PDB file of C-alpha atoms in Angstrom:
ATOM      1  CA  MET A   1       0.000   0.000   0.000  1.00 46.00           C
ATOM      2  CA  ARG A   2       2.829   2.354   0.849  1.00 49.00           C
ATOM      3  CA  ARG A   3       4.478   1.638  -2.501  1.00 49.00           C
ATOM      4  CA  PHE A   4       1.219   2.477  -4.321  1.00 46.00           C
ATOM      5  CA  ALA A   5       0.947   5.798  -2.456  1.00 48.00           C
ATOM      6  CA  LEU A   6       4.546   6.662  -3.350  1.00 45.00           C
ATOM      7  CA  LEU A   7       4.011   5.806  -7.036  1.00 45.00           C
ATOM      8  CA  SER A   8       0.805   7.850  -7.067  1.00 50.00           C
ATOM      9  CA  LEU A   9       2.645  10.835  -5.611  1.00 47.00           C
ATOM     10  CA  PHE A  10       5.382  10.623  -8.280  1.00 46.00           C
ATOM     11  CA  ALA A  11       2.757  10.324 -11.027  1.00 48.00           C
ATOM     12  CA  LEU A  12       0.912  13.396  -9.722  1.00 49.00           C
ATOM     13  CA  VAL A  13       4.105  15.458  -9.502  1.00 46.00           C
ATOM     14  CA  GLY A  14       5.069  14.404 -13.038  1.00 47.00           C
ATOM     15  CA  LEU A  15       1.623  15.255 -14.356  1.00 45.00           C
ATOM     16  CA  LEU A  16       1.609  18.689 -12.749  1.00 46.00           C
ATOM     17  CA  ALA A  17       5.137  19.418 -13.919  1.00 47.00           C
ATOM     18  CA  GLY A  18       4.139  18.673 -17.521  1.00 54.00           C
ATOM     19  CA  CYS A  19       0.974  20.807 -17.465  1.00 71.00           C
ATOM     20  CA  SER A  20       1.020  23.947 -19.539  1.00 82.00           C
ATOM     21  CA  THR A  21      -0.823  26.782 -17.836  1.00 94.00           C
ATOM     22  CA  PHE A  22      -1.141  30.419 -18.804  1.00 93.00           C
ATOM     23  CA  ASP A  23       1.267  31.397 -16.010  1.00 94.00           C
ATOM     24  CA  SER A  24       3.910  28.873 -17.074  1.00 94.00           C
ATOM     25  CA  ARG A  25       3.605  29.890 -20.743  1.00 95.00           C
ATOM     26  CA  SER A  26       3.762  33.635 -19.969  1.00 93.00           C
ATOM     27  CA  GLN A  27       6.884  33.039 -17.868  1.00 94.00           C
ATOM     28  CA  GLU A  28       8.413  30.877 -20.596  1.00 94.00           C
ATOM     29  CA  LYS A  29       7.842  33.668 -23.143  1.00 93.00           C
ATOM     30  CA  SER A  30       8.400  36.488 -20.640  1.00 92.00           C
ATOM     31  CA  ALA A  31      10.416  38.602 -23.100  1.00 94.00           C
ATOM     32  CA  THR A  32       7.335  38.843 -25.313  1.00 93.00           C
ATOM     33  CA  PHE A  33       4.723  38.997 -22.535  1.00 95.00           C
ATOM     34  CA  THR A  34       6.307  41.790 -20.487  1.00 94.00           C
ATOM     35  CA  ASN A  35       6.592  44.046 -23.577  1.00 94.00           C
ATOM     36  CA  LEU A  36       2.822  43.884 -24.194  1.00 94.00           C
ATOM     37  CA  ASP A  37       0.427  46.530 -22.927  1.00 95.00           C
ATOM     38  CA  PRO A  38      -1.863  45.515 -20.011  1.00 95.00           C
ATOM     39  CA  ALA A  39      -4.973  45.257 -22.227  1.00 96.00           C
ATOM     40  CA  THR A  40      -3.227  42.810 -24.567  1.00 95.00           C
ATOM     41  CA  GLN A  41      -1.878  40.815 -21.617  1.00 95.00           C
ATOM     42  CA  GLU A  42      -5.411  40.485 -20.244  1.00 96.00           C
ATOM     43  CA  ARG A  43      -6.743  39.505 -23.674  1.00 96.00           C
ATOM     44  CA  LEU A  44      -4.206  36.673 -23.877  1.00 96.00           C
ATOM     45  CA  ARG A  45      -5.007  35.643 -20.309  1.00 95.00           C
ATOM     46  CA  VAL A  46      -8.654  35.005 -21.327  1.00 96.00           C
ATOM     47  CA  ARG A  47      -7.470  32.984 -24.371  1.00 95.00           C
ATOM     48  CA  GLU A  48      -8.440  35.599 -26.959  1.00 96.00           C
ATOM     49  CA  ILE A  49      -6.248  35.972 -30.033  1.00 96.00           C
ATOM     50  CA  HIS A  50      -6.482  38.478 -32.904  1.00 96.00           C
ATOM     51  CA  VAL A  51      -5.238  38.773 -36.471  1.00 96.00           C
ATOM     52  CA  GLY A  52      -1.737  40.232 -36.307  1.00 96.00           C
ATOM     53  CA  ASP A  53      -0.664  38.392 -33.130  1.00 96.00           C
ATOM     54  CA  SER A  54       2.747  36.703 -33.178  1.00 95.00           C
ATOM     55  CA  PHE A  55       3.593  33.013 -32.712  1.00 96.00           C
ATOM     56  CA  ASP A  56       4.596  33.715 -29.106  1.00 96.00           C
ATOM     57  CA  MET A  57       1.357  35.574 -28.337  1.00 96.00           C
ATOM     58  CA  VAL A  58      -0.773  32.696 -29.649  1.00 97.00           C
ATOM     59  CA  TYR A  59       1.360  30.207 -27.716  1.00 97.00           C
ATOM     60  CA  ILE A  60       0.921  32.216 -24.506  1.00 96.00           C
ATOM     61  CA  ALA A  61      -2.866  32.395 -25.003  1.00 96.00           C
ATOM     62  CA  LEU A  62      -3.649  28.880 -26.269  1.00 96.00           C
ATOM     63  CA  GLY A  63      -0.602  26.738 -25.578  1.00 95.00           C
ATOM     64  CA  ALA A  64       1.169  24.390 -27.965  1.00 96.00           C
ATOM     65  CA  PRO A  65      -0.940  23.276 -30.926  1.00 96.00           C
ATOM     66  CA  ASP A  66      -1.947  19.660 -31.412  1.00 96.00           C
ATOM     67  CA  GLU A  67      -0.652  19.803 -34.970  1.00 96.00           C
ATOM     68  CA  LYS A  68       1.486  22.152 -37.071  1.00 96.00           C
ATOM     69  CA  ARG A  69       1.166  22.336 -40.854  1.00 95.00           C
ATOM     70  CA  GLU A  70       3.586  24.111 -43.190  1.00 94.00           C
ATOM     71  CA  LYS A  71       2.589  25.372 -46.640  1.00 91.00           C
ATOM     72  CA  VAL A  72       4.679  27.139 -49.273  1.00 90.00           C
ATOM     73  CA  THR A  73       2.916  29.375 -51.778  1.00 81.00           C
ATOM     74  CA  ARG A  74       4.213  31.891 -54.308  1.00 83.00           C
ATOM     75  CA  ASP A  75       3.539  34.590 -51.685  1.00 81.00           C
ATOM     76  CA  GLY A  76       5.798  32.846 -49.166  1.00 84.00           C
ATOM     77  CA  ALA A  77       5.557  30.322 -46.362  1.00 88.00           C
ATOM     78  CA  ALA A  78       2.439  29.863 -44.257  1.00 93.00           C
ATOM     79  CA  THR A  79       2.144  27.940 -41.006  1.00 95.00           C
ATOM     80  CA  THR A  80      -1.114  26.599 -39.614  1.00 96.00           C
ATOM     81  CA  TRP A  81      -1.583  25.588 -35.988  1.00 97.00           C
ATOM     82  CA  VAL A  82      -4.439  23.182 -35.322  1.00 97.00           C
ATOM     83  CA  TYR A  83      -6.078  22.858 -31.897  1.00 97.00           C
ATOM     84  CA  ASN A  84      -8.292  19.839 -31.187  1.00 96.00           C
ATOM     85  CA  ALA A  85     -10.974  19.051 -28.628  1.00 94.00           C
ATOM     86  CA  TYR A  86     -10.767  15.642 -26.935  1.00 94.00           C
ATOM     87  CA  TRP A  87     -13.571  13.869 -25.089  1.00 93.00           C
ATOM     88  CA  GLN A  88     -14.931  10.439 -24.282  1.00 95.00           C
ATOM     89  CA  GLU A  89     -18.495   9.307 -24.856  1.00 95.00           C
ATOM     90  CA  TYR A  90     -20.057   6.852 -22.424  1.00 94.00           C
ATOM     91  CA  ARG A  91     -21.292   3.711 -24.202  1.00 94.00           C
ATOM     92  CA  GLY A  92     -22.571   1.672 -21.275  1.00 94.00           C
ATOM     93  CA  GLU A  93     -21.132  -1.314 -19.457  1.00 95.00           C
ATOM     94  CA  ALA A  94     -19.652  -4.569 -20.667  1.00 95.00           C
ATOM     95  CA  VAL A  95     -18.786  -7.828 -18.932  1.00 94.00           C
ATOM     96  CA  THR A  96     -15.008  -8.063 -19.026  1.00 92.00           C
ATOM     97  CA  GLY A  97     -14.574 -11.301 -17.097  1.00 94.00           C
ATOM     98  CA  TYR A  98     -15.619 -13.194 -14.004  1.00 95.00           C
ATOM     99  CA  ARG A  99     -14.474 -13.080 -10.396  1.00 95.00           C
ATOM    100  CA  ARG A 100     -14.322 -16.434  -8.659  1.00 95.00           C
ATOM    101  CA  TYR A 101     -15.226 -16.905  -4.999  1.00 93.00           C
ATOM    102  CA  THR A 102     -14.915 -20.047  -2.949  1.00 94.00           C
ATOM    103  CA  VAL A 103     -17.393 -20.310  -0.049  1.00 94.00           C
ATOM    104  CA  TYR A 104     -18.015 -23.048   2.457  1.00 94.00           C
ATOM    105  CA  ASP A 105     -21.592 -24.459   2.560  1.00 91.00           C
ATOM    106  CA  LYS A 106     -22.170 -25.431   6.224  1.00 93.00           C
ATOM    107  CA  GLN A 107     -25.312 -27.478   5.503  1.00 92.00           C
ATOM    108  CA  ARG A 108     -23.727 -29.719   2.894  1.00 92.00           C
ATOM    109  CA  LYS A 109     -20.221 -29.454   4.358  1.00 92.00           C
ATOM    110  CA  VAL A 110     -18.648 -28.722   0.992  1.00 94.00           C
ATOM    111  CA  TYR A 111     -16.940 -25.827  -0.708  1.00 94.00           C
ATOM    112  CA  ARG A 112     -18.766 -24.140  -3.563  1.00 93.00           C
ATOM    113  CA  VAL A 113     -17.328 -21.977  -6.300  1.00 94.00           C
ATOM    114  CA  ILE A 114     -19.335 -18.896  -7.232  1.00 93.00           C
ATOM    115  CA  TYR A 115     -18.655 -16.857 -10.365  1.00 94.00           C
ATOM    116  CA  GLU A 116     -19.615 -13.210 -10.384  1.00 95.00           C
ATOM    117  CA  PRO A 117     -19.473 -11.111 -13.580  1.00 95.00           C
ATOM    118  CA  VAL A 118     -17.052  -8.195 -13.577  1.00 95.00           C
ATOM    119  CA  ARG A 119     -18.432  -5.137 -15.364  1.00 95.00           C
ATOM    120  CA  GLN A 120     -16.526  -2.191 -16.695  1.00 95.00           C
ATOM    121  CA  SER A 121     -17.679   1.111 -18.151  1.00 95.00           C
ATOM    122  CA  VAL A 122     -17.021   1.470 -21.872  1.00 95.00           C
ATOM    123  CA  TYR A 123     -16.084   4.837 -23.388  1.00 95.00           C
ATOM    124  CA  THR A 124     -15.378   5.798 -26.985  1.00 95.00           C
ATOM    125  CA  PRO A 125     -12.652   8.423 -27.463  1.00 96.00           C
ATOM    126  CA  HIS A 126     -13.364  11.319 -29.842  1.00 94.00           C
ATOM    127  CA  VAL A 127     -11.175  14.006 -31.389  1.00 94.00           C
ATOM    128  CA  GLU A 128     -12.554  17.016 -33.207  1.00 93.00           C
ATOM    129  CA  GLU A 129     -10.726  19.933 -34.737  1.00 93.00           C
ATOM    130  CA  ARG A 130     -11.658  23.026 -32.732  1.00 94.00           C
ATOM    131  CA  MET A 131      -9.540  25.825 -34.181  1.00 96.00           C
ATOM    132  CA  ARG A 132      -7.049  26.611 -36.967  1.00 96.00           C
ATOM    133  CA  VAL A 133      -4.720  29.576 -36.718  1.00 97.00           C
ATOM    134  CA  GLN A 134      -2.882  30.464 -39.920  1.00 96.00           C
ATOM    135  CA  PHE A 135       0.309  32.505 -39.772  1.00 95.00           C
ATOM    136  CA  GLU A 136       1.853  34.414 -42.661  1.00 92.00           C
ATOM    137  CA  ASN A 137       5.133  36.304 -42.255  1.00 89.00           C
ATOM    138  CA  GLY A 138       5.216  35.490 -38.537  1.00 90.00           C
ATOM    139  CA  ALA A 139       1.795  36.920 -37.674  1.00 94.00           C
ATOM    140  CA  VAL A 140      -1.750  35.570 -37.493  1.00 96.00           C
ATOM    141  CA  ALA A 141      -3.415  35.982 -40.886  1.00 95.00           C
ATOM    142  CA  SER A 142      -6.649  34.095 -40.185  1.00 95.00           C
ATOM    143  CA  ILE A 143      -8.478  32.317 -37.362  1.00 95.00           C
ATOM    144  CA  GLU A 144     -10.949  29.568 -38.140  1.00 95.00           C
ATOM    145  CA  GLU A 145     -13.107  28.181 -35.326  1.00 92.00           C
ATOM    146  CA  ALA A 146     -15.443  25.194 -35.502  1.00 88.00           C
ATOM    147  CA  GLN A 147     -19.062  25.789 -34.524  1.00 82.00           C
ATOM    148  CA  ARG A 148     -20.028  24.279 -31.167  1.00 70.00           C
ATOM    149  CA  ARG A 149     -22.694  21.608 -31.290  1.00 61.00           C
TER     150      ARG A 149
END
C-alpha cells in the first residue's frame, strides 16, 4: 500500500510538472509577454487571439498546438496551428470477465465456487478539430473556429 501511495505521488508530480498553464507559458515567453500593454496581456489571459498576433502571443494564449502544418505558396511560407478538442463518450457497461469466490456451505459441508461477472464502463474516445490559426510572415493571418454543437 505504501508503494502504491509513493508511485501515485510521483505520477501526480510528473503530471503537474508537464501541465502547460497560462502562467507557465507567460513566464516561458516572458520577453514577449512583459513588452505587451496591459490590455493585450489580459486579452491573452482570457485565451483571446487576434489577427496580427505573433507566434509567441498565440502560444501564450492557447498553448502548444496539437498539430502544425507548413505550406509554401508563391507569396511565401504559411504555417497553420491546429487545436483539437478531446472527449470520451459513455457507451454503457460490458462484462469483461468473471471473479471467482470459494465459499463453504455449512449445511452440505462442501466448498462451492461462485462466479460473479465483472463489469466495466465502456467509453469511446473522440477528437474534433476546434480551431485553426494560420500565420503568414510570422503573424496571425486568419483564425478559423469550428461551430459548437
